[in-house]
Amino acid sequence: MSENDANNELLVGFIDESMNAIQDLPALLASFKNDSSNVEAVHSVFRTVHSIKGNAGFFGLTAIKKFAHSLENALDEVRNQKTPLTEDLCRALIEGIDSLDHMLHAVENQTHSETLSEADLKLLEQVAILSKSKGAGESGSEESAADALLADLLEMADEMTAAGFPESLQWAERLRELGQVSAPAPEAKTIATPADLLSQQFSIGGFEVTLSVRRLIEMFVQAETAPFDDDRSTAFMEAMAELKLCARNASDSTLLTALEEAGRNFKTIYDSGIGVDAMLLSIVWDQIAPALESLTPQPEPTPAPEAAAPSQETAPPKSPESESGDADSAKEKGASGKKTRFLRVNEESIDNFLDDVSSLFITCERLKDIQSRMTHATELRELIEELRQVNISFNMQANRLQKSVVSLRRVPIRGMFSKFPRMARSLASSLGKKLDVHLAGEDLEVDKSLLEELDAPLTHMIRNVADHALELPEDRKVRGLNEVGNLWLGAETTRTHVLITIRDDGRGIDPNRLRRKAVQSGAITESQAERMSDQEAVELIFHPGLSTAEQVTEISGRGVGMDVVRTMVQDNGGEIRVESTVGVGTNFTIEIPIRQAVLVIDGLLIHEGEERFVVPFDAIREVLDLPYEELKTAGGAPVVTLRGTTYAAVSLAETLDIPQSAEKSKSDRFSAVLMTSKQGDACLMVDRVVGKRKVVVNSLQNILPDVRSISGVAQLGGGELALVLSSTEIIRSLKR
């Protein structure tokens, strides 16, 4: 891997981790605002912003570094209890976190700026005033690099001390020692730089040591152009050891003590894994420079050609072109060309997956052994029983492997949820409204492709809340409500479905207004409107071309929206429901099947004519064998009554336009499957019920997108195929 590729990978990792870390910060701030004893919440926010600031500086992202540092100043005032976290300050900090998230996305898309926008500067000024901290313009000039380093070292020491383990306490003490060295007293004598001493000659007690000292000094000079890698760090420690040997032989205790202390500090920095750069190495230099400077120089220095020339490890000085190129280095480090898609996978899932794969190899070997023994066996009964046991084991391992593969595709829903609070607050603010967003179920994991399908409809619905449902602050006050509206976005799962809820405490949907709009647009007649219940009227929101907006805006009002949302949900085998009360708010529920790239299900195999079908076990209440006299008619439609409950009856042959078999027309009985779904229950009449099967299901959405009653195709044993029926769509078709 080239250095450029490594830098790109580091930048991508930083952006990805930072965006994930930011997601929880608004909730943590709100938690601390509501309960000031929860100090760990604000400390966690501070640490995250502090980490982003430090890493942004490493990658040359000056705007992000400056912005994060100003937020850090305000958070420091809050966590040290110098400033209370008021409602206004909390909201300003959350807006700042949203802006920081926006900047990180801009870096990811290679559209970021090296300077802060006017809006960002204005926000930072507001944060500084509210928190009485340093503003964006003050922080960069008043905090020197040494002060920043000292603060970082001491903060790391505090965190390690809090851990309470013996090793962490030792590390904390070493870091405090480094912090003390990095903050010399103002009256201290100016220390010579490595460049100042590089051309000097040195001796200890009359012994010439110029070559050894220069070799060490050269490495300090090299650090100013590039951080140390492992090889250079090893060479540095060898140079220190060589000079310590000279000091010991010359009995120079001052130099020996300085070198030993500096060596321990260098090892602390190196072992920490944070990298050895010029700033950290300056701590070591400050310890040994006075001792090196005190060595008696030779009165008539002679050139030392072998040391004067830079070593092969010395990096060449930067040309003006390379320096100017560094200003855009962060952009160059972004991903170029086609964007690669990644799945963030839990390490435990990978381990489980590998364990399951390994167990399959073991089972395969057992099958080979049995096959070999069967070739020469005269009595097969024992081998057949053993083969049965191996087959049971193989089936269990295959199930575990399938679940492991499915888990690899799952990602937390927070990846999609995290963008909605900023989007909703920003839109509400642009309309003169105030909105708080509350998330629940962010840790729920679902298939990545399902998230991609849900993204567009959820985005539209949340924009609708900010534009339509939420009132202006003064209107909410008139109704006796808090001027800040609320949006609740939640996720949960059942065994087979994902449930998404979008709830608000806005004005609610007026059924009478929707009736009038529907009549005016010609969607329904006046007589139909009069017969409609309020719930049926509210559901007109899903009618194509119908909008409750009084005027068309850039956001909404063209009547293209909720019908598209419903279509997208139904295309994925789901459904959407709405409940609303005027003056209380609206609640949308999206229920959509859990998607897997390849699905293994338990199903009931049935025959209709010459065709085979599978009904998922989850959709079956009962399997029936009934005489034809049980089949009645109600309102012109066939029905079946079971234990006092009447169910609509539907023929699979008629539903899918399949010719009926001759045997069925002669029989006085029929087989039926009582199916269930959120739409209700119905009795599906079929030719024959074969039995339970475990089948592998593949989606047919891309091949047969308009055939809603079929949800997929199942692979049966022997290479045969069967279509998988959708109980939801079959029952829904009866209600149309």
XYZ file of C-alpha atoms in Angstrom:
736
model
C 0.000 0.000 0.000
C 1.404 3.398 -0.964
C 1.663 6.276 1.526
C -1.104 8.083 -0.371
C -3.423 5.075 -0.074
C -2.610 4.748 3.611
C -3.432 8.431 4.164
C -6.698 8.036 2.253
C -7.633 5.052 4.384
C -6.808 6.932 7.585
C -8.910 9.912 6.497
C -11.874 7.707 5.556
C -11.592 5.974 8.926
C -11.464 9.302 10.771
C -14.537 10.666 8.948
C -16.497 7.449 9.447
C -15.681 7.148 13.155
C -16.298 10.843 13.795
C -19.727 10.814 12.135
C -20.685 7.746 14.170
C -19.421 9.327 17.399
C -21.347 12.575 16.791
C -24.706 10.824 16.529
C -25.158 10.426 20.289
C -24.005 13.903 21.312
C -27.349 15.812 21.114
C -29.024 13.173 23.290
C -26.151 13.321 25.802
C -26.412 17.110 26.037
C -30.169 16.893 26.522
C -29.618 14.264 29.211
C -27.210 16.529 31.110
C -29.546 19.526 30.730
C -32.382 17.533 32.289
C -30.181 15.995 35.002
C -27.098 18.028 35.933
C -25.836 15.183 38.139
C -25.182 13.147 34.993
C -21.758 14.767 34.542
C -20.420 11.820 32.547
C -22.757 12.823 29.707
C -21.145 16.246 29.200
C -17.657 14.767 29.738
C -18.400 12.280 26.956
C -19.475 15.092 24.609
C -16.323 17.050 25.467
C -14.046 14.054 24.788
C -15.651 13.372 21.418
C -15.346 16.988 20.229
C -11.798 17.154 21.619
C -10.831 14.007 19.685
C -12.326 15.362 16.448
C -10.399 18.616 16.925
C -7.098 16.806 17.380
C -7.530 14.456 14.436
C -8.763 17.260 12.169
C -5.514 19.085 12.850
C -3.530 15.997 11.843
C -5.332 15.828 8.494
C -5.021 19.554 7.817
C -8.771 20.176 8.155
C -8.318 23.645 9.600
C -11.968 24.732 9.481
C -13.147 21.640 11.369
C -10.308 21.984 13.872
C -11.136 25.640 14.553
C -14.879 25.012 14.801
C -14.468 21.994 17.097
C -12.034 23.907 19.302
C -14.557 26.694 19.885
C -17.223 24.145 20.815
C -14.675 22.478 23.077
C -14.073 25.774 24.915
C -17.786 26.142 25.626
C -18.130 22.510 26.706
C -15.136 22.936 29.007
C -16.911 25.819 30.757
C -19.995 23.643 31.200
C -18.226 20.505 32.425
C -16.181 22.525 34.933
C -19.438 24.060 36.222
C -18.344 27.576 35.325
C -21.363 28.026 33.047
C -24.802 26.370 33.397
C -26.190 24.499 30.405
C -29.198 26.698 29.701
C -31.878 25.948 27.129
C -30.371 28.477 24.695
C -26.800 27.228 25.162
C -27.883 23.607 24.775
C -29.712 24.429 21.545
C -26.715 26.410 20.229
C -24.335 23.543 21.042
C -26.616 21.042 19.304
C -26.710 23.318 16.246
C -22.919 23.422 16.436
C -22.740 19.628 16.522
C -25.087 19.509 13.519
C -22.766 21.916 11.675
C -19.754 19.790 12.607
C -21.533 16.750 11.196
C -22.279 18.713 8.018
C -18.574 19.637 7.680
C -17.539 15.991 8.058
C -19.988 14.966 5.333
C -18.530 17.706 3.124
C -15.046 16.225 3.592
C -16.430 12.803 2.718
C -17.936 14.238 -0.494
C -14.817 16.356 -1.222
C -16.830 19.597 -1.103
C -15.426 21.044 2.113
C -13.950 24.508 2.575
C -10.762 25.490 4.370
C -12.528 28.463 5.981
C -15.608 28.784 8.150
C -18.767 30.249 6.636
C -20.422 33.407 7.937
C -23.201 31.296 9.452
C -20.671 29.087 11.252
C -18.796 32.102 12.636
C -22.057 33.677 13.796
C -23.044 30.433 15.532
C -19.661 30.193 17.278
C -20.007 33.803 18.417
C -23.401 32.960 19.901
C -21.961 29.878 21.641
C -19.082 31.948 23.047
C -21.425 34.637 24.398
C -23.771 32.104 25.987
C -20.933 30.101 27.542
C -18.602 33.055 28.277
C -15.808 31.090 26.574
C -13.221 32.073 23.986
C -14.644 32.739 20.557
C -13.461 31.337 17.256
C -11.197 34.297 16.645
C -9.589 34.151 20.087
C -8.914 30.476 20.523
C -6.364 30.055 17.778
C -4.232 33.009 18.787
C -4.322 32.622 22.551
C -3.553 28.920 22.793
C -0.010 28.016 21.819
C 0.984 24.568 20.609
C 2.744 23.892 23.918
C -0.366 24.861 25.910
C -2.503 22.566 23.769
C -0.049 19.708 24.228
C 0.086 20.266 27.983
C -3.716 20.252 28.199
C -3.918 17.042 26.164
C -1.305 15.269 28.291
C -2.889 16.267 31.584
C -6.372 15.312 30.352
C -5.073 11.901 29.292
C -3.507 11.527 32.751
C -6.832 12.358 34.443
C -8.688 9.800 32.324
C -6.086 7.107 33.073
C -6.223 7.858 36.798
C -9.999 7.476 36.695
C -9.572 3.963 35.265
C -8.057 2.871 38.587
C -5.836 0.046 37.283
C -2.157 -0.164 38.376
C -0.826 0.100 34.805
C -3.064 3.068 34.021
C -1.897 4.840 37.200
C 1.740 4.365 36.177
C 0.988 5.726 32.712
C -0.839 8.692 34.237
C 2.186 9.560 36.374
C 4.491 9.402 33.354
C 2.145 11.665 31.374
C 2.070 14.207 34.204
C 5.859 14.239 34.143
C 5.718 14.900 30.399
C 3.185 17.657 31.016
C 5.463 19.340 33.523
C 8.379 19.239 31.095
C 6.235 20.651 28.294
C 5.383 23.772 30.330
C 8.667 25.473 31.318
C 8.576 28.590 33.454
C 8.458 31.875 31.527
C 11.792 32.939 33.024
C 13.585 29.818 31.767
C 16.616 30.249 29.556
C 15.954 29.914 25.817
C 16.878 26.407 24.675
C 18.910 25.961 21.508
C 17.186 24.235 18.603
C 18.565 21.083 16.944
C 19.506 23.179 13.900
C 21.507 25.533 16.161
C 23.677 22.681 17.439
C 23.928 20.531 14.313
C 27.101 22.274 13.049
C 28.784 22.318 16.460
C 31.489 19.919 17.661
C 31.286 18.128 20.985
C 33.552 16.415 23.479
C 33.106 14.838 26.905
C 36.037 14.982 29.301
C 38.449 15.415 26.438
C 36.895 12.608 24.347
C 35.644 13.503 20.850
C 31.899 12.637 20.593
C 30.871 14.887 17.694
C 29.780 11.996 15.439
C 27.573 10.407 18.103
C 25.962 13.713 19.104
C 25.374 14.803 15.507
C 23.794 11.471 14.647
C 21.268 12.029 17.429
C 20.659 15.713 16.572
C 20.066 14.844 12.892
C 17.149 12.669 13.926
C 15.509 15.589 15.746
C 15.888 17.619 12.524
C 14.339 14.776 10.492
C 11.292 14.743 12.765
C 10.445 18.278 11.635
C 9.764 17.001 8.092
C 8.081 13.656 8.791
C 6.879 11.687 11.846
C 8.972 8.735 12.982
C 8.096 5.272 11.734
C 9.139 2.132 13.643
C 12.549 1.886 11.940
C 13.391 5.511 12.637
C 12.228 5.195 16.245
C 14.491 2.167 16.700
C 17.418 4.077 15.186
C 16.707 6.987 17.542
C 16.819 4.747 20.616
C 20.091 3.206 19.372
C 21.615 6.694 18.981
C 20.514 7.563 22.526
C 22.069 4.333 23.844
C 25.347 5.065 22.037
C 25.574 8.539 23.567
C 24.687 7.175 27.030
C 27.608 4.772 26.754
C 29.915 7.707 25.970
C 28.558 9.640 28.982
C 29.003 6.626 31.258
C 32.581 6.063 30.094
C 33.365 9.765 30.684
C 31.566 9.730 34.060
C 29.360 12.664 32.970
C 26.465 12.183 35.390
C 24.606 15.304 34.197
C 24.435 14.109 30.586
C 23.764 10.502 31.637
C 20.820 11.513 33.871
C 19.327 13.726 31.137
C 19.663 10.961 28.527
C 18.113 8.314 30.796
C 15.138 10.545 31.673
C 14.666 11.551 28.043
C 14.899 7.894 26.999
C 12.116 6.910 29.388
C 9.911 9.729 28.102
C 10.571 8.776 24.482
C 9.598 5.169 25.250
C 6.380 6.398 26.890
C 5.483 8.341 23.743
C 6.478 5.489 21.418
C 4.617 2.784 23.377
C 1.435 4.887 23.514
C 0.854 4.311 19.801
C -0.146 7.930 19.123
C 2.923 8.423 16.888
C 6.192 10.296 17.294
C 6.169 13.715 15.629
C 8.170 16.922 16.036
C 5.902 18.346 18.754
C 6.112 15.272 20.989
C 9.826 14.852 20.289
C 10.391 18.448 21.426
C 9.678 17.227 24.971
C 12.674 14.902 24.725
C 14.844 17.617 23.145
C 14.091 20.078 25.938
C 15.471 17.534 28.423
C 18.795 16.837 26.721
C 19.510 20.138 24.920
C 21.001 21.942 27.987
C 23.296 18.981 28.662
C 24.407 18.811 25.020
C 24.934 22.575 24.916
C 27.181 22.397 27.966
C 29.610 20.019 26.312
C 32.900 21.783 25.693
C 33.238 22.624 21.986
C 36.596 22.177 20.264
C 38.474 25.514 19.807
C 39.283 24.817 16.170
C 36.475 22.776 14.738
C 37.338 20.525 11.841
C 34.792 19.416 9.280
C 33.320 15.989 9.581
C 32.230 15.063 6.053
C 30.750 11.742 6.961
C 28.399 13.418 9.445
C 27.784 16.701 7.646
C 25.976 15.040 4.775
C 22.417 14.127 5.598
C 21.829 10.449 6.272
C 19.814 8.379 3.851
C 16.910 8.615 6.240
C 16.901 12.412 6.211
C 13.881 13.678 4.308
C 14.589 16.346 1.656
C 13.278 19.843 2.371
C 9.872 20.669 0.972
C 9.764 22.627 -2.217
C 7.409 25.605 -2.491
C 5.257 23.501 -4.776
C 4.901 20.738 -2.207
C 4.089 23.224 0.542
C 1.346 24.821 -1.511
C 0.047 21.386 -2.350
C -0.338 20.566 1.348
C -3.114 23.146 1.666
C -5.345 20.905 -0.406
C -4.050 17.650 1.044
C -7.275 16.863 2.852
C -9.242 17.047 -0.394
C -6.709 14.816 -2.149
C -7.028 12.301 0.669
C -10.746 11.892 -0.021
C -12.026 8.951 -1.968
C -11.698 9.438 -5.711
C -13.413 7.767 -8.612
C -16.228 5.311 -7.987
C -17.333 5.270 -4.378
C -16.831 1.905 -2.699
C -19.687 0.636 -0.538
C -18.792 -0.773 2.867
C -20.579 -2.629 5.619
C -19.424 -1.967 9.189
C -19.345 -5.471 10.679
C -19.123 -6.410 14.339
C -15.994 -8.489 15.019
C -18.013 -11.048 16.974
C -20.216 -11.644 13.915
C -17.141 -12.444 11.833
C -15.854 -14.848 14.506
C -19.207 -16.642 14.678
C -19.332 -16.834 10.898
C -15.866 -18.431 10.730
C -16.794 -20.906 13.478
C -19.870 -21.987 11.521
C -17.875 -22.384 8.301
C -15.301 -24.506 10.150
C -18.003 -26.775 11.568
C -19.352 -27.379 8.049
C -15.961 -28.713 6.946
C -15.999 -31.131 9.875
C -19.469 -32.360 8.908
C -18.378 -32.777 5.283
C -15.514 -34.992 6.420
C -17.944 -37.109 8.437
C -20.146 -37.520 5.364
C -17.125 -38.597 3.284
C -16.214 -41.163 5.929
C -19.729 -42.610 5.995
C -19.802 -42.732 2.192
C -16.524 -44.649 2.178
C -17.748 -47.137 4.783
C -21.076 -47.646 2.973
C -19.199 -48.690 -0.158
C -17.856 -51.773 1.626
C -20.650 -52.378 4.143
C -22.950 -55.368 4.110
C -25.209 -54.148 6.934
C -26.476 -50.590 6.313
C -28.845 -50.086 9.258
C -26.246 -48.630 11.627
C -24.750 -46.459 8.880
C -28.177 -45.154 7.894
C -28.860 -44.100 11.497
C -25.450 -42.440 11.673
C -26.136 -40.682 8.372
C -29.438 -39.431 9.791
C -27.668 -37.972 12.818
C -25.039 -36.315 10.613
C -27.787 -34.850 8.437
C -29.470 -33.356 11.532
C -26.133 -31.863 12.579
C -25.521 -30.549 9.067
C -28.953 -28.912 9.005
C -28.324 -27.180 12.352
C -24.940 -25.908 11.170
C -26.438 -24.661 7.910
C -29.048 -22.723 9.901
C -26.366 -21.141 12.071
C -24.300 -20.285 9.009
C -27.290 -18.686 7.318
C -27.985 -16.585 10.405
C -24.317 -15.578 10.561
C -24.339 -14.428 6.942
C -27.542 -12.473 7.515
C -26.026 -10.778 10.577
C -23.082 -9.597 8.457
C -25.466 -7.550 6.315
C -27.155 -5.922 9.267
C -26.248 -2.393 10.268
C -27.614 -0.205 13.076
C -30.558 1.915 12.017
C -28.845 4.886 13.685
C -26.867 5.305 10.460
C -30.082 6.492 8.793
C -31.731 8.051 11.855
C -28.733 10.229 12.721
C -29.213 12.633 9.810
C -32.891 13.340 10.518
C -32.564 15.535 13.650
C -30.282 18.028 11.916
C -32.422 18.016 8.766
C -35.671 18.520 10.713
C -34.282 21.233 12.997
C -32.698 23.071 10.072
C -35.912 23.013 8.030
C -38.044 24.065 10.995
C -35.653 26.916 11.764
C -35.836 28.159 8.168
C -39.636 28.327 8.559
C -39.432 30.228 11.852
C -40.352 27.180 13.926
C -38.690 25.355 16.811
C -38.444 21.581 16.887
C -36.910 18.935 19.136
C -36.308 15.470 17.685
C -36.393 12.385 19.920
C -34.933 9.096 18.660
C -35.591 5.582 19.959
C -34.393 2.175 18.800
C -31.282 3.516 17.044
C -29.312 0.387 17.980
C -31.744 -1.860 16.130
C -29.940 -3.716 13.326
C -31.614 -4.338 9.966
C -30.482 -5.309 6.493
C -28.534 -2.505 4.825
C -30.617 -2.652 1.633
C -33.792 -2.122 3.672
C -32.331 1.072 5.136
C -31.647 2.326 1.630
C -35.280 1.693 0.651
C -36.641 3.430 3.767
C -34.433 6.498 3.464
C -36.486 8.379 0.835
C -39.977 7.854 2.350
C -38.812 8.726 5.866
C -37.069 11.852 4.596
C -40.293 13.006 2.933
C -42.402 12.308 6.015
C -40.059 14.143 8.377
C -39.989 17.164 6.071
C -43.792 17.054 6.127
C -43.761 17.255 9.922
C -41.616 20.397 9.879
C -43.614 22.003 7.061
C -47.235 20.944 7.713
C -47.680 19.423 11.164
C -45.619 21.826 13.243
C -47.122 25.226 14.073
C -45.316 28.518 14.587
C -44.186 29.212 18.188
C -46.815 31.908 18.730
C -49.587 29.565 17.525
C -48.454 26.841 19.925
C -48.443 29.334 22.804
C -52.052 30.257 22.001
C -52.954 26.559 22.377
C -51.162 26.467 25.738
C -48.270 24.375 24.429
C -44.522 24.787 24.644
C -43.323 26.846 21.689
C -40.909 24.024 20.837
C -42.616 21.235 18.911
C -41.671 17.574 19.194
C -41.003 14.830 16.680
C -40.564 11.248 17.863
C -38.874 8.784 15.517
C -38.647 5.185 16.701
C -37.828 1.702 15.461
C -38.522 -1.775 16.782
C -38.805 -5.295 15.390
C -41.027 -8.300 15.639
C -39.777 -11.699 14.530
C -40.689 -10.943 10.922
C -41.141 -7.174 10.569
C -39.514 -3.816 11.227
C -41.813 -1.174 12.721
C -40.999 2.514 12.178
C -43.073 5.170 13.954
C -43.101 8.900 13.149
C -45.114 10.853 15.717
C -45.539 14.590 16.316
C -47.459 16.864 18.676
C -48.480 19.296 15.949
C -51.850 20.464 14.699
C -53.046 17.033 13.532
C -54.853 16.141 10.299
C -58.332 17.643 9.958
C -60.625 14.984 8.373
C -63.197 17.595 7.303
C -60.540 19.583 5.492
C -59.370 16.444 3.687
C -62.946 15.624 2.674
C -63.337 19.101 1.144
C -59.989 18.869 -0.643
C -60.838 15.422 -2.012
C -64.217 16.580 -3.325
C -62.679 19.729 -4.880
C -60.019 17.670 -6.639
C -62.549 15.129 -7.920
C -61.005 12.259 -5.969
C -64.363 11.442 -4.333
C -67.958 12.592 -4.628
C -69.848 14.568 -1.993
C -71.983 11.544 -1.143
C -68.855 9.433 -0.620
C -67.413 12.145 1.604
C -70.552 12.189 3.755
C -70.446 8.402 4.251
C -66.758 8.383 5.221
C -65.691 7.912 8.812
C -63.080 10.321 10.178
C -60.414 7.593 9.969
C -61.253 6.902 6.323
C -61.063 10.644 5.629
C -57.643 10.904 7.284
C -56.416 8.042 5.084
C -57.196 10.195 2.037
C -53.759 11.676 2.745
C -52.431 8.715 0.725
C -54.587 9.524 -2.316
C -52.519 10.502 -5.402
C -52.445 14.236 -6.094
C -54.130 15.213 -2.833
C -52.348 17.720 -0.589
C -53.427 19.665 2.494
C -50.959 22.479 1.787
C -52.544 25.859 1.091
C -49.753 26.884 -1.276
C -46.961 25.257 -3.251
C -43.486 25.713 -1.752
C -40.055 24.301 -2.402
C -40.746 21.806 0.362
C -44.211 20.482 -0.416
C -47.720 21.230 -1.583
C -47.776 19.661 -5.042
C -49.677 16.539 -3.971
C -46.778 14.264 -4.847
C -45.724 12.653 -1.628
C -47.643 10.397 0.711
C -49.059 8.282 -2.120
C -45.491 7.725 -3.333
C -44.450 6.859 0.227
C -47.219 4.266 0.465
C -46.293 2.802 -2.930
C -42.636 2.464 -1.929
C -43.598 0.758 1.330
C -45.993 -1.618 -0.434
C -43.395 -2.398 -3.092
C -41.278 -3.770 -0.264
C -44.118 -5.918 1.063
C -45.052 -3.502 3.844
C -47.885 -1.222 4.811
C -48.288 2.223 6.347
C -50.970 3.332 8.805
C -51.925 6.766 10.110
C -53.707 7.918 13.262
C -54.368 11.593 13.907
C -56.292 13.808 16.309
C -56.797 17.503 15.613
C -54.902 19.579 18.155
C -53.025 16.549 19.524
C -50.818 15.298 16.718
C -50.287 12.562 14.160
C -48.751 9.098 14.316
C -47.565 7.179 11.231
C -46.557 3.524 11.516
C -44.599 1.762 8.789
C -44.508 -2.026 9.003
C -42.182 -3.717 6.560
C -40.884 -7.313 6.356
C -37.359 -7.937 7.569
C -35.335 -8.257 4.410
C -32.525 -10.698 3.867
C -30.449 -11.155 0.724
C -31.371 -14.870 0.749
C -34.142 -15.954 3.103
C -34.586 -19.424 4.587
C -38.117 -19.955 5.889
C -40.413 -22.684 7.132
C -43.316 -22.933 4.733
C -46.310 -25.046 3.789
C -46.010 -26.633 0.338
C -49.313 -26.688 -1.566
C -50.379 -27.726 -5.075
C -52.782 -25.922 -7.369
C -53.224 -27.738 -10.664
C -49.737 -28.552 -11.940
C -48.145 -25.699 -10.012
C -46.416 -25.683 -6.625
C -46.656 -22.863 -4.100
C -45.367 -22.132 -0.606
C -47.249 -20.284 2.144
C -44.919 -18.969 4.904
C -45.659 -20.614 8.246
C -45.816 -17.207 9.925
C -48.886 -16.387 7.810
C -50.828 -19.573 8.670
C -53.391 -19.892 11.436
C -54.838 -23.266 10.490
C -54.862 -25.941 7.752
C -58.327 -27.275 6.912
C -60.048 -30.082 5.031
C -63.702 -29.073 4.539
C -66.765 -30.357 2.709
C -68.055 -28.096 -0.042
C -71.320 -27.512 1.817
C -69.321 -25.396 4.312
C -68.671 -22.912 1.504
C -71.396 -20.233 1.577
C -72.039 -16.889 -0.109
C -72.371 -13.505 1.596
C -72.839 -10.325 -0.414
C -72.038 -12.233 -3.582
C -68.642 -13.399 -2.266
C -67.703 -16.874 -0.970
C -67.207 -17.248 2.792
C -66.409 -20.002 5.278
C -67.636 -20.067 8.884
C -65.339 -21.689 11.460
C -66.325 -21.950 15.124
C -68.734 -19.049 14.778
C -66.368 -16.732 12.883
C -66.927 -15.989 9.196
C -63.936 -15.604 6.881
C -63.711 -14.515 3.270
C -62.810 -17.459 1.021
C -60.630 -17.052 -2.044
C -59.653 -19.619 -4.638
C -55.928 -19.682 -5.409
C -56.734 -20.852 -8.944
C -58.986 -17.841 -9.562
C -56.570 -15.403 -7.896
C -53.661 -16.441 -10.137
C -55.777 -17.517 -13.154
C -54.681 -21.170 -12.983
C -56.792 -23.918 -14.639
C -58.512 -26.131 -12.071
C -57.609 -29.818 -12.010
C -60.157 -32.443 -13.096
C -59.865 -34.271 -9.752
C -60.900 -31.159 -7.844
C -64.121 -30.742 -9.800
C -65.133 -34.345 -8.897
C -64.304 -34.090 -5.189
C -66.883 -33.261 -2.510
C -64.237 -31.755 -0.213
C -61.590 -29.077 -0.551
C -58.337 -28.182 1.197
C -57.912 -24.713 2.639
C -55.328 -22.642 4.477
C -56.563 -20.052 6.964
C -54.112 -17.185 6.383
C -53.536 -14.150 8.579
C -52.007 -10.708 8.147
C -52.387 -7.160 9.477
C -55.149 -6.733 6.894
C -57.200 -9.489 8.518
C -57.757 -13.212 7.935
C -58.946 -15.161 4.894
C -59.424 -18.761 3.818
C -57.320 -19.776 0.784
C -58.809 -22.716 -1.143
C -56.207 -24.994 -2.788
C -56.047 -28.353 -4.576
C -53.780 -30.175 -2.140
C -51.691 -29.552 0.969
C -48.385 -31.451 0.747
C -46.671 -30.565 4.027
C -44.035 -28.510 5.818
C -40.800 -27.622 4.021
C -37.750 -25.541 4.835
C -37.040 -23.549 1.684
C -34.574 -20.974 0.391
C -36.411 -17.904 -0.932
C -35.124 -15.410 -3.484
C -36.842 -12.130 -4.277
C -38.674 -11.628 -7.573
C -39.197 -7.885 -7.145
C -36.820 -6.957 -9.963
C -38.283 -9.613 -12.282
C -42.022 -9.369 -11.473
C -42.439 -5.974 -9.788
C -46.193 -5.761 -10.486
C -47.196 -9.237 -9.266
C -47.895 -8.351 -5.648
C -49.449 -11.676 -4.609
C -46.089 -13.424 -5.152
C -43.311 -12.468 -2.729
C -40.524 -14.699 -4.060
C -39.449 -18.033 -5.480
C -38.448 -20.984 -3.293
C -35.885 -23.647 -4.118
C -37.151 -27.113 -3.215
C -35.184 -30.335 -3.029
C -34.207 -31.881 -6.367
C -33.895 -28.490 -8.051
C -37.650 -27.832 -8.204
C -39.053 -24.318 -7.737
C -42.200 -23.032 -6.059
C -43.665 -19.534 -5.899
C -44.017 -18.029 -2.415
C -47.406 -16.435 -1.742
C -47.873 -13.093 0.013
C -50.777 -13.446 2.444
C -50.804 -9.670 2.997
C -51.385 -8.902 -0.689
C -53.899 -11.701 -1.251
C -56.007 -10.541 1.697
C -55.578 -6.889 0.705
C -56.923 -7.706 -2.784
C -60.145 -8.999 -1.195
C -60.739 -5.622 0.450
C -60.353 -3.537 -2.704
